[in-house]
């Protein structure tokens, strides 16, 4: 069962490599992106230990359970409310930025609302599944997409157009002191494990023990993602003007050719793979929100009817906000917003670790 | 129940993927006009400076009976997009750029900033970044319209010149659109575009020269210089070279089939950097004016390397004198020096003083099928 924790990490990692996070890192390349990438395992390691250690001590339970046990009701509600808003926005940013990408590259003539509605339909079915089914879904989808991902990465790195001099030029800018934004954005890639706040209730004691080796693999995977998503666009599109490209990873995949492949333009393979990973990312995030909402709403009276009208109301809100925002927001605002959001995350998650420490002490 | 549910879910995701396949975006294939190549000319009209010509292939049901039909459309405009919008009103089909492979820009447009000319092609999402870009010697439109003798039914002839799957010639300099952009806007490397000429009498394309697009200036390369550039840049590994006697008579020719090229910028002398080239060629004799002897193979190699050394040095100093940098020395300098100040500015002042040293070794391993 340990592998399911890795899947959670991998889903976030894959989403990161096409999200605004890596775009921001590329924009900040002269403000210490590279150094913050190199330093990020430090924070990542601290974060992973903080979270996984805590959840290992409460096998089969999730965070809402734990909070309800030790905290007064109003405090629990506030904390869970903040968490669910954060997770909702994480999913929303994934959804909107990916709808934009699809509209730009794949179906420019389809209205954005239509793409959003298709996505939302499937996600609505998805997030109402049981937690265990979600984990299975992740496994199946990752098994399908992983070979293609490896192919894409190899294709990019072995391309004769991959100019090593640009990469070296980027390395030569390692002496810039990292700005906070750069650190925050490189920290984002490690956050996959945070979904354990709900998913932990599927893991029993015997099947979820992280040893130092597992931590090392997780950190190295994330670090690899950071390097790949930083260096592949630079190697293929140049270093100095990489910030003039709104979708670096997608544009980079358009520079690859498979002259003898079934599809010559690698872009379409990259898009298909990223549809899957985005779908998973939204699924995981919003499932957490729905589960927390369920825990909050479920009183003794309506515990026997799993889908009640309040839950419908929440999902309805998801729809309305997504459809509203997809019309009013533009690309620049989205990047600014996700930058703000990512900047907030380190504070949020390290506060959570403090909360966990407190909970641990209470439990003793 | 659980197993079945998982299966249903699996199908669900499969269907999800199908719903996002691009397909024809609600437009059938017979309603589309696929653009194979775009040519941009100077119209001579100051108000509407661009003249855009597109080559469109008309889909037909049966290629064997009807053959492949091409159509050409051209229109003037203030910008390329305006010209294309005007063309759109003259075709009864929807213009589809997703199969565009060739973009040709007329040489007379070079007086303008070429970045503005190609901006449209970079910005539009359905034009592939892996299409090729070239310069037309005279009118770009003529190159599109010409049907060479060797044309086969379906492909565009220029496509075969540039994709290395068909023609492999050291004189041809293929340049991808994205490669052109990154070399043009990045400092420290200058793009080189192929110059396409047509031979009207013989009905063929001649692509053996190239144009270096420097900072506000253009340097034309002769066919020989183009070949050496392509070898040094690593665009081609296999080529022929002719060795002549002192009186200009042909002595023998070699065919090189594997090449390795490295260079390093040596900065021991802070005023005068030394660019060390290390070149290794391996090949065989291809043609000779008299009998050759296999125990003299080493001599032939030495002689070839001596001549090659002279030619390469000539080209490198030519680039230096013209102050263009198509081989990316500036980029390499930036890539090997820690960014403490403006490293590119340093290089700009250093480049005119740079010295070249060459360590070249041609290893000829066989005299061919006979001695």
XYZ file of C-alpha atoms in Angstrom:
735
model
C 0.000 0.000 0.000
C 2.999 2.244 0.390
C 3.002 2.784 -3.345
C -0.269 4.690 -3.102
C 1.480 7.367 -1.093
C 4.006 7.602 -3.882
C 1.178 7.951 -6.368
C -0.100 10.957 -4.470
C 3.355 12.490 -4.654
C 3.709 11.665 -8.342
C 0.327 13.149 -9.293
C 1.276 16.476 -7.777
C 4.733 16.269 -9.304
C 3.410 15.678 -12.814
C 0.895 18.430 -12.497
C 3.630 20.747 -11.309
C 5.648 20.261 -14.469
C 2.894 21.860 -16.571
C 1.500 24.254 -13.995
C 2.187 27.918 -13.439
C 4.743 26.901 -10.820
C 7.460 25.999 -13.257
C 6.599 28.986 -15.406
C 7.201 31.241 -12.421
C 10.511 29.524 -11.751
C 11.563 30.131 -15.328
C 10.530 33.761 -15.039
C 12.611 34.155 -11.911
C 15.683 32.496 -13.414
C 17.769 35.585 -12.689
C 16.464 35.757 -9.137
C 17.808 32.506 -7.872
C 15.506 29.833 -9.272
C 18.310 27.391 -9.757
C 19.743 27.844 -6.293
C 16.306 27.456 -4.771
C 15.824 24.241 -6.764
C 19.107 22.928 -5.446
C 18.175 23.913 -1.897
C 14.583 22.704 -2.136
C 15.277 19.105 -0.982
C 16.056 20.580 2.418
C 12.585 22.053 2.808
C 11.032 19.123 1.019
C 12.636 16.679 3.386
C 11.503 18.609 6.435
C 8.010 18.792 5.049
C 7.796 15.097 4.174
C 9.046 14.032 7.580
C 6.692 16.429 9.339
C 3.630 15.114 7.567
C 4.341 11.441 7.108
C 5.540 10.991 10.673
C 2.329 12.448 11.976
C 0.077 10.371 9.777
C 1.971 7.212 10.566
C 1.044 7.650 14.189
C -2.670 7.706 13.384
C -3.198 4.775 11.015
C -6.623 4.545 9.465
C -7.680 7.994 10.624
C -7.798 11.279 8.810
C -7.194 14.808 9.948
C -10.865 15.836 10.468
C -11.343 12.843 12.789
C -8.333 13.828 14.779
C -9.310 17.466 15.009
C -12.860 16.676 16.050
C -11.467 14.473 18.800
C -9.228 17.048 20.451
C -10.494 20.480 19.500
C -13.721 22.352 20.181
C -16.158 22.305 17.333
C -15.824 25.923 16.258
C -12.034 25.685 16.022
C -12.219 22.470 14.025
C -14.666 24.091 11.680
C -12.436 27.111 11.103
C -9.325 25.001 10.469
C -11.116 22.615 8.144
C -12.784 25.517 6.414
C -9.429 27.112 5.653
C -8.014 23.797 4.474
C -10.914 23.095 2.168
C -10.721 26.577 0.670
C -7.004 26.061 -0.010
C -7.593 22.686 -1.622
C -10.485 24.005 -3.643
C -8.324 26.778 -5.077
C -5.517 24.349 -5.828
C -7.948 22.301 -7.903
C -9.468 25.399 -9.457
C -6.101 26.723 -10.607
C -5.345 23.348 -12.172
C -8.669 23.363 -13.949
C -8.524 26.902 -15.300
C -4.929 26.851 -16.413
C -5.411 23.562 -18.136
C -8.553 24.688 -19.903
C -6.510 27.626 -21.164
C -3.766 25.312 -22.383
C -6.260 23.088 -24.165
C -7.940 26.023 -25.788
C -4.616 27.380 -26.943
C -3.149 24.204 -28.364
C -5.727 21.500 -28.933
C -9.206 22.840 -29.653
C -8.921 26.550 -30.362
C -12.380 26.714 -31.834
C -14.217 25.111 -28.933
C -15.550 27.598 -26.396
C -13.732 27.514 -23.080
C -17.001 26.961 -21.232
C -17.644 23.809 -23.188
C -14.239 22.377 -22.308
C -14.798 23.314 -18.676
C -18.182 21.614 -18.596
C -16.797 18.391 -20.041
C -14.027 18.407 -17.476
C -16.403 19.224 -14.632
C -18.807 16.457 -15.595
C -16.160 13.800 -15.324
C -14.645 15.286 -12.222
C -18.018 15.457 -10.489
C -18.451 11.735 -11.000
C -14.876 11.204 -9.927
C -14.846 13.127 -6.685
C -17.981 11.420 -5.409
C -16.298 8.024 -5.582
C -15.078 6.313 -2.470
C -11.567 7.222 -1.407
C -10.272 3.763 -2.156
C -11.614 3.895 -5.722
C -9.812 7.181 -6.234
C -6.556 5.542 -5.274
C -7.206 2.747 -7.748
C -8.042 5.283 -10.448
C -4.766 7.048 -9.839
C -2.893 3.782 -10.144
C -4.529 2.812 -13.427
C -4.118 6.207 -15.040
C -0.508 6.509 -13.979
C 0.252 3.059 -15.326
C -1.120 4.128 -18.698
C 0.612 7.486 -18.865
C 3.972 6.741 -17.332
C 5.559 5.057 -20.380
C 4.592 8.035 -22.508
C 6.059 10.420 -19.989
C 9.357 8.593 -19.966
C 9.281 8.647 -23.767
C 8.654 12.389 -23.800
C 11.462 13.148 -21.387
C 13.923 10.927 -23.243
C 12.834 12.410 -26.542
C 13.483 15.916 -25.283
C 16.818 15.163 -23.700
C 18.182 13.202 -26.641
C 16.895 15.610 -29.285
C 19.656 16.994 -31.457
C 18.080 20.409 -31.006
C 18.549 20.235 -27.242
C 21.270 22.842 -26.933
C 23.454 22.023 -23.964
C 25.017 25.474 -24.031
C 21.740 27.081 -22.984
C 21.505 24.706 -20.046
C 25.074 25.486 -19.074
C 24.301 29.174 -19.340
C 21.438 28.664 -16.923
C 23.759 26.817 -14.554
C 26.135 29.768 -14.662
C 23.398 31.866 -13.068
C 23.470 29.798 -9.902
C 25.103 32.614 -7.958
C 21.913 34.681 -7.611
C 20.414 34.757 -4.175
C 16.974 33.109 -4.322
C 13.930 35.295 -3.852
C 11.130 34.085 -1.658
C 8.887 33.448 -4.618
C 11.469 31.153 -6.179
C 11.757 29.118 -2.998
C 7.999 28.901 -2.576
C 7.469 27.759 -6.141
C 10.118 25.081 -5.961
C 8.594 23.940 -2.677
C 5.242 23.306 -4.370
C 6.463 20.128 -6.029
C 6.856 18.353 -2.685
C 3.310 19.000 -1.550
C 1.702 15.891 -3.022
C 1.845 14.073 0.246
C -0.352 16.718 1.880
C -3.405 14.987 0.464
C -2.913 12.424 3.208
C -5.174 14.560 5.392
C -8.023 12.565 3.874
C -6.346 9.675 2.119
C -4.689 8.521 5.315
C -7.904 6.820 6.396
C -7.205 4.143 3.813
C -3.801 3.211 5.212
C -3.525 0.830 8.107
C -0.520 0.508 10.362
C 1.079 -2.462 8.649
C 0.953 -1.140 5.118
C 2.241 2.371 5.534
C 5.664 2.728 7.013
C 8.077 5.148 5.415
C 11.723 4.422 6.007
C 14.646 6.683 5.168
C 14.977 4.964 1.793
C 11.402 5.864 0.863
C 11.937 9.446 1.900
C 15.026 9.572 -0.248
C 13.208 8.200 -3.294
C 10.366 10.685 -2.828
C 12.714 13.643 -2.521
C 14.789 12.553 -5.495
C 11.682 12.123 -7.648
C 10.560 15.639 -6.846
C 14.009 17.088 -7.367
C 14.200 15.325 -10.722
C 10.884 16.874 -11.725
C 12.159 20.301 -10.810
C 15.290 19.852 -12.872
C 13.468 18.405 -15.848
C 10.799 21.090 -15.894
C 13.435 23.785 -15.547
C 16.048 22.578 -18.000
C 14.006 21.070 -20.819
C 12.327 24.359 -21.819
C 15.633 26.194 -21.456
C 17.560 23.686 -23.546
C 14.976 23.782 -26.310
C 13.849 27.393 -26.307
C 16.832 29.370 -25.118
C 17.674 30.937 -21.799
C 17.463 34.701 -21.967
C 13.986 35.015 -23.390
C 12.279 32.004 -21.893
C 9.948 34.307 -19.966
C 8.339 35.409 -23.232
C 6.730 31.983 -23.564
C 3.471 31.488 -21.693
C 3.412 27.670 -21.770
C 7.062 26.637 -21.698
C 6.568 22.893 -21.348
C 3.964 22.667 -24.120
C 5.939 24.875 -26.491
C 9.044 22.849 -25.743
C 7.231 19.654 -26.668
C 6.221 21.275 -29.953
C 9.864 21.596 -30.919
C 10.272 17.834 -31.001
C 9.635 15.694 -34.024
C 9.066 12.026 -34.456
C 9.556 11.714 -38.214
C 8.816 8.018 -38.189
C 6.280 7.936 -35.373
C 2.519 7.525 -35.635
C 2.070 11.170 -34.715
C 4.802 13.431 -35.971
C 4.059 16.315 -33.675
C 5.069 15.343 -30.174
C 2.884 18.162 -28.846
C -0.228 16.027 -29.172
C 1.217 13.208 -27.111
C 2.288 15.709 -24.474
C -1.206 17.217 -24.430
C -2.889 13.842 -24.049
C -0.620 12.893 -21.188
C -1.192 16.200 -19.487
C -4.973 15.838 -19.786
C -4.670 12.691 -17.704
C -2.376 14.187 -15.103
C -4.480 17.322 -14.735
C -7.581 15.237 -14.368
C -5.926 13.302 -11.552
C -4.712 16.456 -9.880
C -8.162 18.058 -9.818
C -9.708 14.773 -8.788
C -7.442 14.380 -5.784
C -7.753 17.970 -4.632
C -11.487 18.249 -4.910
C -12.048 14.827 -3.443
C -10.304 16.063 -0.332
C -12.632 19.061 -0.233
C -15.710 16.895 -0.649
C -14.597 14.483 2.039
C -13.903 17.273 4.497
C -17.264 18.790 3.692
C -18.905 15.436 4.294
C -17.231 15.168 7.674
C -18.403 18.617 8.599
C -21.946 18.289 7.326
C -22.689 14.777 8.467
C -24.650 14.999 11.617
C -26.215 11.990 13.258
C -29.453 12.684 11.518
C -28.385 12.409 7.902
C -25.385 10.091 8.193
C -27.239 7.330 6.391
C -27.834 9.229 3.203
C -24.416 9.690 1.613
C -25.376 12.317 -0.928
C -27.551 14.914 0.624
C -28.548 18.262 -0.664
C -25.721 20.093 1.096
C -23.160 18.102 -0.802
C -24.996 18.915 -3.996
C -24.792 22.554 -3.020
C -21.026 22.340 -2.620
C -20.528 20.721 -5.995
C -22.880 23.262 -7.502
C -20.636 25.977 -6.081
C -17.647 24.303 -7.727
C -19.423 24.479 -11.052
C -20.607 28.027 -10.714
C -17.245 29.407 -9.581
C -15.322 27.540 -12.284
C -17.651 28.535 -15.082
C -17.773 32.117 -13.868
C -14.010 32.460 -13.536
C -13.181 30.843 -16.854
C -14.941 33.739 -18.542
C -13.560 36.658 -16.613
C -9.964 35.694 -15.877
C -7.110 36.123 -18.344
C -3.748 34.404 -18.550
C -1.828 37.121 -16.795
C -4.222 37.233 -13.856
C -4.069 33.479 -13.571
C -0.282 33.502 -13.355
C -0.345 36.329 -10.808
C -2.941 34.549 -8.754
C -1.160 31.210 -8.786
C 2.070 32.973 -7.903
C 0.364 34.508 -4.878
C -1.166 31.184 -3.984
C 2.163 29.374 -4.245
C 3.848 32.051 -2.157
C 1.337 31.442 0.588
C 1.828 27.696 0.674
C 5.064 27.438 2.696
C 3.540 29.433 5.577
C 0.405 27.387 5.443
C 2.090 24.019 5.420
C 4.635 24.730 8.097
C 1.855 26.026 10.325
C 0.113 22.742 9.693
C 3.215 20.888 10.875
C 3.087 22.866 14.112
C -0.563 21.914 14.433
C 0.372 18.272 13.984
C 2.973 18.496 16.704
C 0.351 19.904 19.008
C -2.109 17.163 18.109
C 0.545 14.540 18.740
C 1.161 15.901 22.187
C -2.542 16.005 22.946
C -2.856 12.398 21.877
C -0.231 11.328 24.368
C -19.505 -5.492 -7.500
C -16.272 -3.795 -6.669
C -14.369 -5.353 -9.538
C -17.067 -4.525 -12.011
C -17.202 -1.003 -10.787
C -13.496 -0.610 -11.330
C -13.845 -1.845 -14.866
C -16.623 0.607 -15.554
C -14.458 3.314 -14.165
C -11.608 2.320 -16.394
C -13.888 2.548 -19.413
C -14.988 5.897 -18.143
C -11.482 7.274 -18.263
C -10.957 5.831 -21.710
C -14.021 7.677 -22.905
C -12.773 10.804 -21.246
C -9.689 10.658 -23.363
C -11.718 10.125 -26.512
C -13.839 13.166 -25.855
C -10.705 15.299 -25.908
C -9.195 14.024 -29.117
C -8.898 16.916 -31.457
C -10.455 15.348 -34.514
C -11.614 17.816 -37.080
C -13.164 20.335 -34.657
C -16.572 19.941 -36.256
C -15.272 20.532 -39.758
C -14.926 17.775 -42.289
C -11.757 17.161 -44.178
C -13.242 18.148 -47.528
C -14.053 21.552 -46.098
C -10.453 22.243 -45.314
C -7.652 23.646 -47.402
C -4.350 22.383 -46.122
C -1.578 24.896 -46.486
C 1.721 23.250 -47.353
C 3.920 26.293 -47.591
C 3.760 30.017 -47.033
C 5.796 32.598 -48.910
C 6.152 36.198 -47.797
C 7.250 38.806 -50.328
C 7.764 42.499 -50.406
C 4.836 43.875 -52.371
C 6.546 47.144 -53.290
C 3.533 48.997 -51.967
C 4.470 51.070 -48.901
C 0.957 51.023 -47.501
C 0.558 47.290 -47.776
C 4.104 46.006 -47.559
C 3.526 42.278 -47.338
C 2.497 39.990 -50.092
C 1.625 36.562 -48.806
C 1.266 33.506 -51.013
C 0.078 30.158 -49.814
C 0.271 26.789 -51.472
C -2.831 24.787 -50.761
C -3.396 21.149 -51.425
C -6.955 20.265 -52.307
C -8.098 16.971 -50.793
C -9.316 14.573 -53.421
C -11.086 11.286 -53.062
C -8.875 9.234 -55.286
C -5.299 10.279 -55.804
C -4.684 7.753 -58.577
C -7.407 9.101 -60.801
C -7.462 12.749 -60.023
C -3.865 13.342 -59.071
C -2.886 15.859 -56.463
C -4.207 19.303 -57.041
C -2.477 22.384 -55.774
C -3.766 25.889 -55.707
C -2.004 29.137 -55.013
C -3.506 32.163 -53.404
C -1.857 35.461 -52.753
C -2.919 38.770 -51.311
C -1.345 42.008 -50.092
C -1.717 43.328 -46.585
C -0.448 45.595 -43.850
C 0.483 42.535 -41.894
C 0.746 38.862 -42.635
C -2.398 38.108 -40.708
C -4.356 40.689 -42.669
C -3.177 39.236 -45.947
C -4.175 35.781 -44.774
C -7.548 37.053 -43.651
C -8.079 38.464 -47.133
C -7.053 35.137 -48.663
C -9.527 33.411 -46.394
C -12.309 35.291 -48.116
C -11.240 33.956 -51.497
C -11.228 30.242 -50.731
C -14.377 28.240 -50.268
C -12.645 26.157 -47.607
C -11.201 26.726 -44.190
C -7.470 27.382 -44.221
C -5.666 24.859 -42.075
C -2.066 25.554 -41.120
C -1.459 22.406 -39.150
C 0.396 20.784 -42.028
C 2.465 23.777 -42.983
C 6.051 22.704 -43.298
C 7.854 25.406 -45.223
C 8.022 29.147 -44.697
C 9.905 31.192 -47.255
C 10.735 34.827 -46.774
C 11.956 36.970 -49.618
C 15.416 38.454 -49.349
C 14.131 41.936 -50.044
C 12.212 41.784 -46.767
C 15.443 41.516 -44.855
C 15.787 45.292 -44.805
C 12.990 45.189 -42.304
C 13.441 43.532 -38.990
C 12.941 39.876 -39.779
C 11.763 39.230 -36.239
C 8.608 41.140 -37.041
C 8.064 39.149 -40.196
C 8.288 35.822 -38.442
C 6.420 36.904 -35.336
C 3.142 35.731 -36.801
C 4.472 32.227 -37.376
C 5.785 31.893 -33.851
C 2.677 33.267 -32.278
C 0.092 31.229 -34.123
C -0.496 28.009 -32.339
C -1.318 25.763 -35.258
C 1.826 26.421 -37.239
C 4.322 23.828 -36.166
C 7.450 25.080 -34.538
C 9.248 22.324 -36.410
C 8.530 23.778 -39.823
C 11.481 25.030 -41.799
C 12.281 28.576 -42.687
C 14.336 29.756 -45.655
C 15.262 32.846 -47.601
C 14.297 33.270 -51.235
C 16.946 34.746 -53.473
C 14.438 36.733 -55.534
C 10.740 36.198 -55.198
C 9.475 33.729 -52.661
C 6.313 33.256 -54.647
C 8.174 31.796 -57.599
C 9.759 29.162 -55.435
C 6.384 27.991 -54.259
C 4.988 27.915 -57.755
C 7.856 26.086 -59.339
C 7.340 22.427 -59.995
C 10.711 20.762 -60.272
C 11.416 17.953 -62.647
C 11.943 15.469 -59.893
C 8.678 16.227 -58.127
C 6.794 13.218 -56.915
C 3.076 13.316 -56.459
C 2.380 14.165 -52.847
C 5.254 15.834 -51.057
C 6.465 19.378 -51.308
C 9.911 19.337 -52.880
C 11.454 21.663 -50.334
C 10.324 19.382 -47.570
C 12.628 16.682 -48.856
C 15.540 19.075 -49.024
C 15.274 20.057 -45.409
C 14.185 16.931 -43.612
C 17.253 14.831 -43.341
C 15.298 11.705 -44.209
C 15.743 12.246 -47.944
C 18.509 14.578 -49.028
C 21.709 14.710 -47.024
C 23.865 17.427 -48.375
C 26.441 19.520 -46.542
C 25.410 22.547 -48.584
C 21.865 22.651 -47.264
C 21.308 24.451 -43.987
C 17.950 23.431 -42.587
C 16.601 25.737 -39.920
C 13.596 25.018 -37.760
C 11.308 27.884 -36.937
C 11.859 27.591 -33.185
C 15.597 27.223 -33.668
C 15.601 30.396 -35.716
C 13.724 32.260 -33.022
C 15.940 31.186 -30.172
C 19.116 31.937 -32.097
C 17.794 35.284 -33.170
C 16.701 36.597 -29.798
C 19.392 35.055 -27.663
C 22.668 36.897 -27.507
C 25.843 35.064 -28.407
C 24.634 33.132 -31.424
C 23.465 34.269 -34.838
C 21.090 32.268 -37.020
C 22.035 31.065 -40.476
C 19.284 30.619 -43.024
C 19.482 28.777 -46.329
C 19.144 30.827 -49.499
C 16.881 29.163 -52.010
C 17.415 29.953 -55.643
C 15.554 28.606 -58.627
C 17.026 27.550 -61.872
C 14.187 28.282 -64.260
C 15.756 26.682 -67.286
C 16.473 23.426 -65.576
C 13.392 23.586 -63.358
C 15.074 22.864 -60.101
C 15.859 24.408 -56.740
C 19.408 25.303 -55.864
C 20.081 25.539 -52.162
C 23.774 25.747 -51.583
C 24.313 29.098 -50.008
C 23.390 30.534 -46.675
C 22.900 33.847 -45.001
C 24.136 34.768 -41.557
C 21.749 37.116 -39.841
C 23.917 39.133 -37.538
C 23.086 42.069 -35.376
C 21.615 44.367 -37.982
C 23.717 43.012 -40.818
C 23.657 40.118 -43.210
C 26.614 38.117 -44.364
C 26.222 35.864 -47.354
C 28.219 32.684 -47.454
C 29.597 31.003 -50.546
C 28.753 27.329 -51.099
C 32.083 26.257 -49.693
C 31.712 28.419 -46.633
C 28.197 27.071 -46.161
C 29.529 23.551 -46.224
C 32.236 24.269 -43.677
C 29.730 26.051 -41.478
C 27.408 23.055 -41.563
C 30.245 20.729 -40.647
C 31.434 22.905 -37.806
C 27.941 23.437 -36.449
C 27.368 19.694 -36.475
C 24.487 19.854 -38.936
C 26.003 17.132 -41.063
C 28.441 14.325 -40.451
C 28.966 12.871 -43.900
C 30.362 14.865 -46.779
C 32.840 14.881 -49.625
C 35.971 16.931 -49.921
C 38.188 17.470 -52.912
C 41.963 17.775 -52.700
C 43.618 19.665 -55.498
C 47.193 19.899 -56.637
C 49.065 23.152 -56.574
C 48.166 23.975 -60.127
C 44.491 23.502 -59.385
C 44.213 20.084 -60.936
C 42.078 17.531 -59.180
C 44.161 15.080 -57.173
C 41.769 12.939 -55.155
C 38.516 13.147 -53.270
C 37.675 11.819 -49.858
C 34.360 10.856 -48.390
C 34.084 11.510 -44.678
C 31.570 9.335 -42.903
C 32.068 10.164 -39.284
C 32.974 13.408 -37.645
C 33.514 14.604 -34.141
C 34.022 18.248 -33.293
C 34.736 19.902 -29.977
C 35.883 23.322 -29.115
C 36.905 25.067 -25.979
C 37.478 28.691 -25.157
C 40.760 29.079 -23.386
C 40.925 32.195 -21.235
C 44.392 31.961 -19.763
C 45.254 35.171 -21.472
C 42.549 37.518 -20.244
C 42.999 39.950 -23.132
C 43.073 37.422 -25.929
C 40.967 34.273 -25.630
C 42.052 31.264 -27.627
C 39.416 29.073 -29.228
C 40.725 25.536 -29.452
C 39.054 23.356 -32.015
C 39.532 19.623 -31.962
C 38.256 17.921 -35.066
C 38.411 14.246 -35.917
C 37.298 12.938 -39.288
C 37.213 9.422 -40.548
C 36.623 8.518 -44.155
C 37.679 6.748 -47.309
C 39.022 7.743 -50.672
C 36.287 8.218 -53.183
C 37.917 9.265 -56.403
C 41.461 9.715 -57.545
C 43.222 10.925 -60.646
C 45.811 8.155 -60.489
C 46.532 4.931 -58.711
C 46.709 5.194 -54.981
C 48.746 3.131 -52.589
C 47.313 1.846 -49.369
C 50.565 2.292 -47.459
C 50.311 6.009 -48.140
C 46.901 6.365 -46.494
C 48.415 8.254 -43.587
C 50.001 10.712 -45.989
C 46.682 11.332 -47.654
C 45.098 11.957 -44.283
C 47.798 14.432 -43.352
C 47.482 16.261 -46.625
C 43.710 16.441 -46.293
C 43.893 17.758 -42.758
C 46.342 20.431 -43.815
C 44.021 21.680 -46.503
C 40.971 21.419 -44.270
C 42.758 23.349 -41.566
C 43.430 26.201 -43.910
C 39.846 26.362 -45.123
C 38.350 26.226 -41.655
C 40.673 28.887 -40.302
C 39.783 31.098 -43.221
C 36.084 30.801 -42.451
C 36.532 31.377 -38.722
C 38.566 34.512 -39.239
C 36.046 35.639 -41.860
C 33.245 35.406 -39.309
C 35.406 37.213 -36.813
C 36.210 39.988 -39.223
C 32.542 40.436 -40.085
C 31.748 40.359 -36.353
C 29.088 37.682 -36.675
C 28.900 34.634 -34.509
C 26.926 31.842 -36.171
C 28.813 29.130 -34.347
C 27.794 30.368 -30.929
C 31.140 31.219 -29.371
C 29.488 33.953 -27.329
C 26.938 31.492 -26.034
C 29.698 29.082 -25.091
C 31.519 31.885 -23.325
C 28.383 32.701 -21.356
C 27.910 29.019 -20.641
C 31.335 28.551 -19.149
C 31.732 31.734 -17.122
C 29.968 32.332 -13.852
C 27.539 35.178 -14.302
C 29.100 37.865 -12.150
C 28.836 40.849 -14.448
C 27.531 41.205 -17.959
C 29.425 38.274 -19.439
C 28.127 38.867 -22.920
C 29.474 42.407 -22.980
C 32.870 41.053 -21.969
C 32.710 38.658 -24.849
C 31.740 41.349 -27.311
C 34.957 43.175 -26.555
C 36.996 39.979 -26.531
C 35.726 38.406 -29.753
C 37.600 40.626 -32.228
C 40.852 39.732 -30.467
C 40.191 36.005 -30.269
C 42.662 33.596 -31.757
C 41.840 30.242 -33.293
C 43.875 27.101 -33.012
C 42.963 23.919 -34.791
C 43.834 20.377 -34.004
C 42.521 18.460 -36.960
C 43.112 14.892 -37.841
C 41.662 13.180 -40.891
C 41.935 9.457 -40.685
C 41.526 7.779 -44.034
C 40.976 4.101 -43.471
C 40.531 2.708 -46.951
C 41.219 3.395 -50.576
C 37.778 2.195 -51.503
C 37.079 -0.904 -53.567
C 40.350 -0.625 -55.450
C 43.795 0.794 -54.945
